[in-house]
Coordinates of C-alpha atoms in Angstrom, one line a residue:
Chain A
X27 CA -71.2 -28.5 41.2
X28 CA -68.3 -26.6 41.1
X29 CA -67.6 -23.1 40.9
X30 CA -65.0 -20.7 40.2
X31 CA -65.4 -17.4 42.4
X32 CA -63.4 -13.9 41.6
X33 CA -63.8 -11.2 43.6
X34 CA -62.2 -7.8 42.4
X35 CA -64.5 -5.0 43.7
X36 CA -62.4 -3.0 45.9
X37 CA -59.4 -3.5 47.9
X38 CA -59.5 -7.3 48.1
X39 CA -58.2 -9.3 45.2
X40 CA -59.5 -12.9 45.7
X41 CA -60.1 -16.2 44.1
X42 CA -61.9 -19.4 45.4
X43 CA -62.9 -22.8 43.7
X44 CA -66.2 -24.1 46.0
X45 CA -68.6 -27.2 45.3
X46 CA -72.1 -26.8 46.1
X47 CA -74.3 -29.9 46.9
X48 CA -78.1 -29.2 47.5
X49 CA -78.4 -26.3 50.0
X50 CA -74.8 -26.9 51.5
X51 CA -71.5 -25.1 49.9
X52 CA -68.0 -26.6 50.5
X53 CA -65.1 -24.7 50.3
X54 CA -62.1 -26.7 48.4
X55 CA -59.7 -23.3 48.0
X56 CA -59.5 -20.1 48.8
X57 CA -57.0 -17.3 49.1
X58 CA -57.3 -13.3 49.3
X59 CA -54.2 -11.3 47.6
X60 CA -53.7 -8.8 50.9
X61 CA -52.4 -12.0 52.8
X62 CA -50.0 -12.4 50.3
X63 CA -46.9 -10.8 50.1
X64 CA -45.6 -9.2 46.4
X65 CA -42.4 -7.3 46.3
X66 CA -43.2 -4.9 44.1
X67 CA -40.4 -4.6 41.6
X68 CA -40.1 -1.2 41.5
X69 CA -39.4 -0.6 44.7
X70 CA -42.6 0.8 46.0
X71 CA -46.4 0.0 47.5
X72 CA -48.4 -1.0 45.5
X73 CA -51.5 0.3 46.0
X74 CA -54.2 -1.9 47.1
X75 CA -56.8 0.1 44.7
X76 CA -54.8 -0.1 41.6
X77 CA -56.6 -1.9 39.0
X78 CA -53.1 -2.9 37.9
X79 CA -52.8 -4.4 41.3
X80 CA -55.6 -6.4 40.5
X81 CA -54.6 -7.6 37.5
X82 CA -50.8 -8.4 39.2
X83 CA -52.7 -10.2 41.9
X84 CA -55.5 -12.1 40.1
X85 CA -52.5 -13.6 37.7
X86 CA -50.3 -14.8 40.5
X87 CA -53.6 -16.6 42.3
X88 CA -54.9 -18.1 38.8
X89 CA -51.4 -19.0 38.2
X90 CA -51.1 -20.5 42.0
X91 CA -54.1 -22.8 41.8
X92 CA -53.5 -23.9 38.2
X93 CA -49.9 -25.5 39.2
X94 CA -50.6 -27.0 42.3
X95 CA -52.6 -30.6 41.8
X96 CA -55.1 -28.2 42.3
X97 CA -59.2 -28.2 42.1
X98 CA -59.3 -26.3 38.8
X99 CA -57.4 -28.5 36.8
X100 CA -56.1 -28.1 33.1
X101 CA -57.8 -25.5 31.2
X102 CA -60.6 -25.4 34.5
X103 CA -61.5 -28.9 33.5
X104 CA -61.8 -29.3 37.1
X105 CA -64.7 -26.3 37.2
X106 CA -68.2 -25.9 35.9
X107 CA -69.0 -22.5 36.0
X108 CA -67.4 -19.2 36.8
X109 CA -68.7 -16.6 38.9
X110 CA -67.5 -12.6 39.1
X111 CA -68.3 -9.8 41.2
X112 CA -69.8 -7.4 38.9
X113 CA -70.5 -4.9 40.9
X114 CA -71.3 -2.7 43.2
X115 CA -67.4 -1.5 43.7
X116 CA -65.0 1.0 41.9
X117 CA -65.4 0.5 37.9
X118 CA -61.6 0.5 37.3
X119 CA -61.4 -2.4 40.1
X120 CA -64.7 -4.4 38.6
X121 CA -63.3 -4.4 35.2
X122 CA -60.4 -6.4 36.0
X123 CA -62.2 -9.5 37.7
X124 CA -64.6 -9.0 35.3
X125 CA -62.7 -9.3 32.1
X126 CA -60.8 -12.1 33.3
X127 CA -63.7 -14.6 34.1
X128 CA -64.9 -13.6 30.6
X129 CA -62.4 -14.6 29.0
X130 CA -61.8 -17.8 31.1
X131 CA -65.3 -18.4 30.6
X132 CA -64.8 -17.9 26.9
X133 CA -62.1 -19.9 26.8
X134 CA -62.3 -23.4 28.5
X135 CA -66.9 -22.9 27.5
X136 CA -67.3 -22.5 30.9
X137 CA -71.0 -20.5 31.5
X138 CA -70.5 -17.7 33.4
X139 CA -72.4 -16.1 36.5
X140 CA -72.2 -12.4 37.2
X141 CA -72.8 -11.9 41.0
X142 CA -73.7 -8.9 43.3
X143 CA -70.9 -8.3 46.3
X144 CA -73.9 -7.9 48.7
X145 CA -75.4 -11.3 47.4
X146 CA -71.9 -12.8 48.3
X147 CA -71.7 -11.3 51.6
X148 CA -75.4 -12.9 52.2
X149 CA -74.4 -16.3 51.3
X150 CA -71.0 -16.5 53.1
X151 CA -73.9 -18.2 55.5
X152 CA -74.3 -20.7 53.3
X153 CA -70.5 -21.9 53.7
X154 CA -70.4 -25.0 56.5
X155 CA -67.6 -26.1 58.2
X156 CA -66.7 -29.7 56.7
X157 CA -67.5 -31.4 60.2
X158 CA -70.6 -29.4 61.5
X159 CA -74.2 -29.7 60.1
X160 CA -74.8 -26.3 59.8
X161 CA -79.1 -25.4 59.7
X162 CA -80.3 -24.7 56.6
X163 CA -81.6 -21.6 56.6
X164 CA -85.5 -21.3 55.5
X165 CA -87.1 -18.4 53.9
X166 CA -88.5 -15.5 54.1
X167 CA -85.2 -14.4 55.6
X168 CA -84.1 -11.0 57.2
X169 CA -80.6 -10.1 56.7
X170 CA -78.4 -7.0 58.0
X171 CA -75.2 -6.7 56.1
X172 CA -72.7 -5.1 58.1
X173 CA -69.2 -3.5 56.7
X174 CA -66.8 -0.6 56.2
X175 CA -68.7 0.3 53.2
X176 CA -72.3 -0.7 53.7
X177 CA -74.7 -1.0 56.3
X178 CA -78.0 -2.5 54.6
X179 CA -81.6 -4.8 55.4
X180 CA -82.5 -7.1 53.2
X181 CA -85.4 -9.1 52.8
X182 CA -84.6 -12.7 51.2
X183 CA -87.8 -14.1 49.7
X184 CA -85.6 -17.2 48.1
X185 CA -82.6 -17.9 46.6
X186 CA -81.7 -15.0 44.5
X187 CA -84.4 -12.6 45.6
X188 CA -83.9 -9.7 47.3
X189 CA -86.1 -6.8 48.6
X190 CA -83.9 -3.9 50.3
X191 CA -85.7 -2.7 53.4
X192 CA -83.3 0.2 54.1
X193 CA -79.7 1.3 54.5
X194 CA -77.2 3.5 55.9
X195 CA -78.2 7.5 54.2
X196 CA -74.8 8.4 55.5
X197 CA -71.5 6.1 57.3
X198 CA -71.7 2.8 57.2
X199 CA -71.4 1.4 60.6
X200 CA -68.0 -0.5 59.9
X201 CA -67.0 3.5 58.9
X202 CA -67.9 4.8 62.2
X203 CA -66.4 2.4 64.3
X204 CA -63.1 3.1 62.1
X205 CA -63.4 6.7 62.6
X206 CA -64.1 6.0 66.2
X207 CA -60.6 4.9 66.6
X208 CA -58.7 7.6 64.5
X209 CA -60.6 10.1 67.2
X210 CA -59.0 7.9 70.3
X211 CA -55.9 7.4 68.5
X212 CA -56.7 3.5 68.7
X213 CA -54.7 2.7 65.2
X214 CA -55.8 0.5 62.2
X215 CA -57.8 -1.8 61.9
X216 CA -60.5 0.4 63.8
X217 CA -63.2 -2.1 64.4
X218 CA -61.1 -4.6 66.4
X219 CA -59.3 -2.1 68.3
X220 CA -62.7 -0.4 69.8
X221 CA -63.9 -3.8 70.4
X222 CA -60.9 -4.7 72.3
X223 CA -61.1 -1.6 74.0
X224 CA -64.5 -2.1 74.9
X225 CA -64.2 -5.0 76.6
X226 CA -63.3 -3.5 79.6
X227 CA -65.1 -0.5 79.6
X228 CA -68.9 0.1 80.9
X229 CA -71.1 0.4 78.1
X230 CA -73.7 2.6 80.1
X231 CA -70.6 5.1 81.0
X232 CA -72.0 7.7 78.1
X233 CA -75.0 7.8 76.9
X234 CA -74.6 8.4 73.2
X235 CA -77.9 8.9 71.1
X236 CA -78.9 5.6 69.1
X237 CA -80.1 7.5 65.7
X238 CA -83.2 6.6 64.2
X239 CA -83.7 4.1 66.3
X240 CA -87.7 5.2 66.6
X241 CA -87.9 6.0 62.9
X242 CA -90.6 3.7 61.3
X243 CA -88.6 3.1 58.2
X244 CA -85.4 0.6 58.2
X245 CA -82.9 3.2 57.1
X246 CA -79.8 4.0 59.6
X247 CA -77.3 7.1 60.8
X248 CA -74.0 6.8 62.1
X249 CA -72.6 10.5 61.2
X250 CA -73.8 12.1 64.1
X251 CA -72.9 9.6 66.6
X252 CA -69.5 9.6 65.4
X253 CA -69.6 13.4 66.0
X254 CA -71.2 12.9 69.1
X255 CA -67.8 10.7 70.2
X256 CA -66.2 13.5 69.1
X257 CA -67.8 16.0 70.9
X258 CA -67.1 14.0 74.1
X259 CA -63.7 13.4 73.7
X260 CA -62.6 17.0 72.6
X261 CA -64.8 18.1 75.6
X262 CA -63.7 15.9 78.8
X263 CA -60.9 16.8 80.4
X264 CA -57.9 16.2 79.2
X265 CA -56.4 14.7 82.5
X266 CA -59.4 12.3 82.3
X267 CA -58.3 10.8 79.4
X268 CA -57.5 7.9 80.9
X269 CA -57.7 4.2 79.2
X270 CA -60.6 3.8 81.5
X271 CA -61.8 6.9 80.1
X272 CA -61.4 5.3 76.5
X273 CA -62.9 1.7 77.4
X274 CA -65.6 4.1 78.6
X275 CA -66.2 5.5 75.3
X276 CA -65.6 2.4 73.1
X277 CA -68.2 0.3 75.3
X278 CA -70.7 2.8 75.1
X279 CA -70.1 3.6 71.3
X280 CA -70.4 0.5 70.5
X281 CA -73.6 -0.4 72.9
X282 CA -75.2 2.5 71.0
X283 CA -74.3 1.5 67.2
X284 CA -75.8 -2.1 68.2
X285 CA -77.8 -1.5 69.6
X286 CA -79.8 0.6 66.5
X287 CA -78.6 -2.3 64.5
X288 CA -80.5 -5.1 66.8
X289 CA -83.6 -3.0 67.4
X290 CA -84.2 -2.8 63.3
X291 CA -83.2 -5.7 62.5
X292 CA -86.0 -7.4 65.1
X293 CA -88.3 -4.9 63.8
X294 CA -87.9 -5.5 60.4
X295 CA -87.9 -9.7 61.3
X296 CA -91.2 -9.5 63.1
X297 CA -93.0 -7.3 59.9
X298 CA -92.0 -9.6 57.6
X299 CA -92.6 -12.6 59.7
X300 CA -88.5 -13.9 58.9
X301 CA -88.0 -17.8 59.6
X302 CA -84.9 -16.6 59.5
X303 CA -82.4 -13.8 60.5
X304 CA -78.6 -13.6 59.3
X305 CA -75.3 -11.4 59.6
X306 CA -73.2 -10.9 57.0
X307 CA -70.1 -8.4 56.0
X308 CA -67.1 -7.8 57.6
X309 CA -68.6 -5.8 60.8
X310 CA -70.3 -9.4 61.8
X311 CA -67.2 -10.4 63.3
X312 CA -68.0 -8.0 66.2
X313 CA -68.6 -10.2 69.6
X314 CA -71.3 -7.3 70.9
X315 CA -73.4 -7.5 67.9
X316 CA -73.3 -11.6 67.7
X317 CA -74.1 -11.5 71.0
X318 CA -76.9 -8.8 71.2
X319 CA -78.3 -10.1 67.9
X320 CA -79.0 -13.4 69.0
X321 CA -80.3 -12.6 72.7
X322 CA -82.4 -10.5 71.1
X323 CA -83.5 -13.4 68.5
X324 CA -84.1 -16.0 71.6
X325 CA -85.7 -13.5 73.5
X326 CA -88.4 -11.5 70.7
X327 CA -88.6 -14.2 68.6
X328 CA -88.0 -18.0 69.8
X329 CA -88.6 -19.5 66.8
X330 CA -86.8 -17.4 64.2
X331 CA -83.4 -19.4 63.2
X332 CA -79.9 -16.9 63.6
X333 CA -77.5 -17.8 61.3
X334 CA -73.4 -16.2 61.7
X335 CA -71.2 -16.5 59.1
X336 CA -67.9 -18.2 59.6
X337 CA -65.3 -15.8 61.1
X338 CA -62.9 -16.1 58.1
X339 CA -65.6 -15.3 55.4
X340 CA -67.0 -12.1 56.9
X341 CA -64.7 -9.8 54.9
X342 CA -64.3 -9.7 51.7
X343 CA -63.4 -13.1 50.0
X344 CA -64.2 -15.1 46.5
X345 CA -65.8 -17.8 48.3
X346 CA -68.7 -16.3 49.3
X347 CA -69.0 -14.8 45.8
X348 CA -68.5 -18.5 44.5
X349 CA -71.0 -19.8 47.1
X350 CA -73.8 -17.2 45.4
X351 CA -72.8 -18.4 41.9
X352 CA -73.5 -22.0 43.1
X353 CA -77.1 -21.0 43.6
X354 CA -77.4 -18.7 40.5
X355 CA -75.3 -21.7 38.4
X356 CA -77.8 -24.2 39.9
X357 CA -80.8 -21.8 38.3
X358 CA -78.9 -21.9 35.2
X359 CA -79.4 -17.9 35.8
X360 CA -75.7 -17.4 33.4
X361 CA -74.7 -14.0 31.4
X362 CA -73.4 -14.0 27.9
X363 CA -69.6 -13.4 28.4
X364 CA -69.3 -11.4 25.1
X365 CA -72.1 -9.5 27.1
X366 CA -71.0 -9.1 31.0
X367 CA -70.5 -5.0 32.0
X368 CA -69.3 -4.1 35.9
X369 CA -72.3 -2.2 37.1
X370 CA -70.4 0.4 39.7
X371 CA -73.8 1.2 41.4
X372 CA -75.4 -2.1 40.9
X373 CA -78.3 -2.2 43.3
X374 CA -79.0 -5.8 44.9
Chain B
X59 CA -71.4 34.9 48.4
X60 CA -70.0 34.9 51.3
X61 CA -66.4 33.6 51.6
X62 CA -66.1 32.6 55.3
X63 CA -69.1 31.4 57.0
X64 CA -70.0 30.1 60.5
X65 CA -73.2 27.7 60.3
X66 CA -74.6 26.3 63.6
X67 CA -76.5 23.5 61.7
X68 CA -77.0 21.2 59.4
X69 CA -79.5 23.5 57.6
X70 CA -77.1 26.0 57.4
X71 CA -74.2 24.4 55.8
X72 CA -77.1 23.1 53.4
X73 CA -77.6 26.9 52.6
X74 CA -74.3 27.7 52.3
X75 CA -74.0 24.9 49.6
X76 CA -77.0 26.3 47.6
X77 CA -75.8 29.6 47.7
X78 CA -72.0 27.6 46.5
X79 CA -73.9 25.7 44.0
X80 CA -75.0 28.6 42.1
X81 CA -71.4 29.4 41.4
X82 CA -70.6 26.3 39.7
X83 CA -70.6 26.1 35.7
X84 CA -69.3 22.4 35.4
X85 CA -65.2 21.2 35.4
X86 CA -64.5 22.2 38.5
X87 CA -62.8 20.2 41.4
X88 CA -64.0 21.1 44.7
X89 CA -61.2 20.4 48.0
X90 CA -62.7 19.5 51.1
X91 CA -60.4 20.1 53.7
X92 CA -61.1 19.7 57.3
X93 CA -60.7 17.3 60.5
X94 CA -63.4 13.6 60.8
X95 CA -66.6 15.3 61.5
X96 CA -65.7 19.1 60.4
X97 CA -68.5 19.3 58.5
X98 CA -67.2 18.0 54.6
X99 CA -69.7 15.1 54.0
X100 CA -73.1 17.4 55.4
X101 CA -71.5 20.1 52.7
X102 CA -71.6 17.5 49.8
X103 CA -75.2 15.9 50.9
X104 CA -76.1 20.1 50.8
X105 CA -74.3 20.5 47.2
X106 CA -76.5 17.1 46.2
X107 CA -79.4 18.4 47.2
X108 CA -79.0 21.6 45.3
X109 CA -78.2 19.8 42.2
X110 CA -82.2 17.9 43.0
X111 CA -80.0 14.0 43.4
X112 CA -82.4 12.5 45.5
X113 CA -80.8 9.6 46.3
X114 CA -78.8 9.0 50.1
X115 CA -75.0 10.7 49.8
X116 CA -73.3 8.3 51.8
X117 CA -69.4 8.3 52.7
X118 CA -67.8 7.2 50.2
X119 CA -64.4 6.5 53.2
X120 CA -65.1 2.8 51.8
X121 CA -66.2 2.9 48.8
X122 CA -63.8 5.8 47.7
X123 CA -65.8 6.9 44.8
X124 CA -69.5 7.7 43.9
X125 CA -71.0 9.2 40.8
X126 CA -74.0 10.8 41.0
X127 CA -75.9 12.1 38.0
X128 CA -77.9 15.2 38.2
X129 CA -81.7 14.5 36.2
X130 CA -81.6 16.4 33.5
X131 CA -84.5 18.5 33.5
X132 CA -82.7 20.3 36.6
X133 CA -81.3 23.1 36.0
X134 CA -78.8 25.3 38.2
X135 CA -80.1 28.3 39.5
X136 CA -78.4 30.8 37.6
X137 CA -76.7 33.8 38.7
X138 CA -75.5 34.7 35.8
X139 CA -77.2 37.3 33.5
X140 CA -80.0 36.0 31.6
X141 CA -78.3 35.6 28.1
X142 CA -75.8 33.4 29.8
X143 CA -78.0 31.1 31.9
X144 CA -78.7 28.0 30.7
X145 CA -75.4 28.2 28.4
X146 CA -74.0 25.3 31.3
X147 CA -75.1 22.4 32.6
X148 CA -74.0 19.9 35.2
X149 CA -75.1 16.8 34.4
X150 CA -72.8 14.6 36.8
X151 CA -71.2 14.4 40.6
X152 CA -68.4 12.6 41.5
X153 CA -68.2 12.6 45.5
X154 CA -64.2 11.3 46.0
X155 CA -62.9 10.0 49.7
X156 CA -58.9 10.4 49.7
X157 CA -58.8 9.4 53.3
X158 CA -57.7 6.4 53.0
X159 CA -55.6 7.2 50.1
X160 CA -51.5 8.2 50.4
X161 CA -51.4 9.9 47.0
X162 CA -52.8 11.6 43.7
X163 CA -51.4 8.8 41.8
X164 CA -53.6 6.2 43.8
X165 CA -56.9 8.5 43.1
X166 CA -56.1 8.2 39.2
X167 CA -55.8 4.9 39.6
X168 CA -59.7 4.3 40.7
X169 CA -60.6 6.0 37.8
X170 CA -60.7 9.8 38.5
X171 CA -59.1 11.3 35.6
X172 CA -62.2 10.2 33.5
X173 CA -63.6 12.8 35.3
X174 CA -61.6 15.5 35.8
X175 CA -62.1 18.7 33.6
X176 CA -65.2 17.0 31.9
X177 CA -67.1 19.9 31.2
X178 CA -70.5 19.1 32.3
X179 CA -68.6 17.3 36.1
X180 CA -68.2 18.6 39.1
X181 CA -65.6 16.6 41.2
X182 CA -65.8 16.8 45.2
X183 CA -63.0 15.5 47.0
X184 CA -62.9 14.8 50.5
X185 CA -59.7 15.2 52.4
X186 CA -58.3 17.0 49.1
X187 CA -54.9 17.7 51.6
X188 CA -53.9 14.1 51.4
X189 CA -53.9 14.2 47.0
X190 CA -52.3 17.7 45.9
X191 CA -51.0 17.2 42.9
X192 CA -54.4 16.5 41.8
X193 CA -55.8 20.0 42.7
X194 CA -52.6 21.5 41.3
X195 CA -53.0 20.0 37.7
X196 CA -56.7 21.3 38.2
X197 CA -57.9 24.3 36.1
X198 CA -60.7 25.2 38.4
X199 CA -60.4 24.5 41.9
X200 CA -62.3 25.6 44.6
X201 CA -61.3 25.2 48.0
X202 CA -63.1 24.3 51.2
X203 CA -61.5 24.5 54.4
X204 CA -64.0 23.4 57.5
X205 CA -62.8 24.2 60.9
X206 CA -64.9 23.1 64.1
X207 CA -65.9 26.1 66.3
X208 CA -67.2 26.3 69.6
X209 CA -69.9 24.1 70.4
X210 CA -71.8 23.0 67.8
X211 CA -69.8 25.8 65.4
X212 CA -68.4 25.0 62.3
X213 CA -66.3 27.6 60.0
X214 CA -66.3 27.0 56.3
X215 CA -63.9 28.9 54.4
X216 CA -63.7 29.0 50.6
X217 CA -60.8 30.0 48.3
X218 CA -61.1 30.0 44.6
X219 CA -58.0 29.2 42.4
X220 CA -58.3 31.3 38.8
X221 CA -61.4 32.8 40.2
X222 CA -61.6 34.9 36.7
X223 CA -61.5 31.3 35.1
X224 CA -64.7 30.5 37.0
X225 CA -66.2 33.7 36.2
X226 CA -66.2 33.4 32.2

């Protein structure tokens, strides 16, 4: 089966055509708009949140796999069903991916699936490599969704349901490692430049509190340990500041965020007795929490299967939100597209 | 209220925001101004909880926008004199991030100007600095600067723009 995936919900504008065959999902095409360049014609930045950036962005990709002898073929004869972010996300920037796949759907009688972000970030574990057998993953499954805007637990009882075990009550993690940088002047993107850093610092230099780690419930805190970097850098001396100084602080930053991650994650993996335990979002590309995440799995829980996403599906994409329609389409679980409405604060 | 406070906790600056809250009539746009970790964010989650939202404030740095609507059997505690109380009611919070914005014209473009002015809405914006010409097309705006102190310290300082506008 193959699927149609659009993903509008934020800053990303993307667009992906996978197949799905039994539990395995194939990527044919994908492309994100960001990696594309468009000179904007009136001589400024376009901003990435415009929802007219969207719409300038989602034209040029539809238009880009409709000429080349591409997967979707005339009229998406080439497709069976489509499948949209519908939220959660910003309203203006729903809409726009939204509205299009109805009216594609509409148009060439496609059926159309209407898919949750988080449910897209879960199943970019779903996406194999052509040439490697990846495990299927059994259920029930624990998974810890990692980004710059979320930081959530989820309990997967099969395909499609979801139980929410707890989330971030203030930054997400992906935020605080961000904000992290901006305090040691690191530059953008955050997350890979603390990592970097980090690498050659000592990640028992500091020892930064790891919030709610002892808290019975699932639900994280990265505010205060952010402040807490702060505190330590506006405090030390200044002649201190040295990049050892900084490696210092990004190792032990980032020991402290993942290690609150692991240690629920396990906990919540042994309650609910998980088969299974998987990464997903854009923060899952950190080396520390891999690493951590799966010593932790071999060492607590031998027999639970760890499954990573692929590197290049770990931020936001239309693949993964393809791959999720696969398993909705394959449910027959479609939306009228007369009927389909972004939900901004859809809760998975 | 006070117009320059100095809290020492996270209780404090909740407070502070109740005693804020009561001020509020609906169509304002609140600035938060103030360096990463100045205090803006433990304001907002104060100014929620006054307002009895329940559910987590998170940061909305990501996200950029979250509405938050206030249940409506709560009502404000009203300073007002009697025959005015309960004339206004806030039935909505919108809890804006500019930080990773450049300009106003990017924060209308996710959607804010649905919001702004709406009678029974209260906007909060977070690094209000970044998107001026937002707060300067704004009837009612109230300002917020946070500064960190010593320690632990942090000063909040509030400014109100047509304060007489506020009042009636």
């Amino acid at each position: 089966m193959r699927i149609l995936g659009i993903e509008t919900s934020c800053d990303e504008t993307a667009v992906a055509i996978v197949e799905g065959r039994g539990e395995k999902v194939r990527v044919l095409q994908h492309e994100v708009a960001s990696q594309i360049r468009i000179h904007a014609r009136y001589g400024g930045v376009v901003p990435e949140v415009a929802a007219r950036a969207h719409v300038e962005k989602l034209d040029l990709l539809l238009r880009g796999f409709g000429t080349r002898d591409s997967e979707l073929g005339r009229d998406g004869k080439g497709i069976d069903a489509i499948a949209v972010t519908a939220g959660p996300g910003l309203i203006t920037s729903l809409r726009v991916g939204v509205d299009v796949a109805r009216t594609l759907a509409w148009a060439w009688g496609k059926p159309l699936v209407g898919v949750n972000h988080l449910e897209g970030h879960i199943y970019a574990n779903w996406i194999g490599h052509a040439t490697c057998n990846t495990q299927h993953v059994t259920f029930p499954a624990v998974v810890l969704i990692v980004s710059g805007g979320h930081t959530e637990l989820v309990l997967m009882t099969g395909h499609g349901k979801y139980r929410l075990l707890g989330a971030t009550r203030d930054d997400a993690v992906g935020e605080a490692f961000d904000k992290v940088a901006k305090i040691l002047g690191l530059g953008y993107p955050g997350g890979p430049a603390v990592s970097k850093a980090a690498e050659r610092g000592n990640p028992d230099a500091i020892a930064f509190p790891r919030p709610m780690i002892n808290s019975k419930d699932f639900d994280f805190s990265f505010s205060g340990l952010k402040t807490a970097v702060l505190y330590r850098v506006r405090d030390s001396n200044f002649k201190l500041q040295t990049s050892k100084f900084t490696a210092d602080v990004c190792a032990s930053f980032e020991k402290a965020a993942v290690d609150v991650l692991v240690e629920k994650t396990i906990r919540a993996a042994v309650k609910y007795k998980a088969k299974a335990v998987l990464l997903a979002g854009g923060v899952s590309a950190n080396r520390r929490l891999r690493k951590d995440l799966g010593y932790a799995i071999a060492e607590r829980l031998p027999t639970t299967h760890y499954s990573l996403p692929t590197l290049e599906f770990t931020t936001d994409n239309a693949a993964m939100i393809a791959a999720a329609g696969y398993f909705r389409a394959r449910k027959r679980q479609f939306v009228d597209p007369m009927k389909l409405e972004p939900k901004a604060n859809w809760q998975l | 209220m006070k117009h320059r406070v100095v809290s020492h906790s996270e209780k404090e600056t909740f407070a502070f925001a109740r005693e804020f809250a009561k001020t509020l009539r609906g169509g304002e746009v609140v600035a938060l101004i103030g360096d990463l970790g100045s205090g803006k964010t433990t304001f907002v989650r104060g100014l929620a909880r006054a307002f009895g939202i329940r559910e987590p404030i998170r940061s909305p740095t990501f996200t950029l926008m979250h509405i938050h609507h206030v249940k409506r059997k709560f009502q404000i505690p009203n300073s007002l004199p009697d025959r005015q109380a309960g004339k206004f009611q806030i039935r909505t919070l919108v809890h804006v991030d500019a930080y990773r914005l450049q300009n106003a014209r990017e924060l209308e473009e996710i959607g804010i100007g649905e919001y702004l002015g709406k009678p029974d809405t209260v906007v909060l914006i977070e690094w209000a600095d970044r998107v001026k010409d937002i707060l300067r097309r704004s009837k009612k705006v109230h300002e917020l600067r946070f500064f960190h102190g010593k320690e632990l310290e942090r000063k909040i300082i509030l400014k109100t723009k047509k304060a007489r506008a506020v009042a009636t």
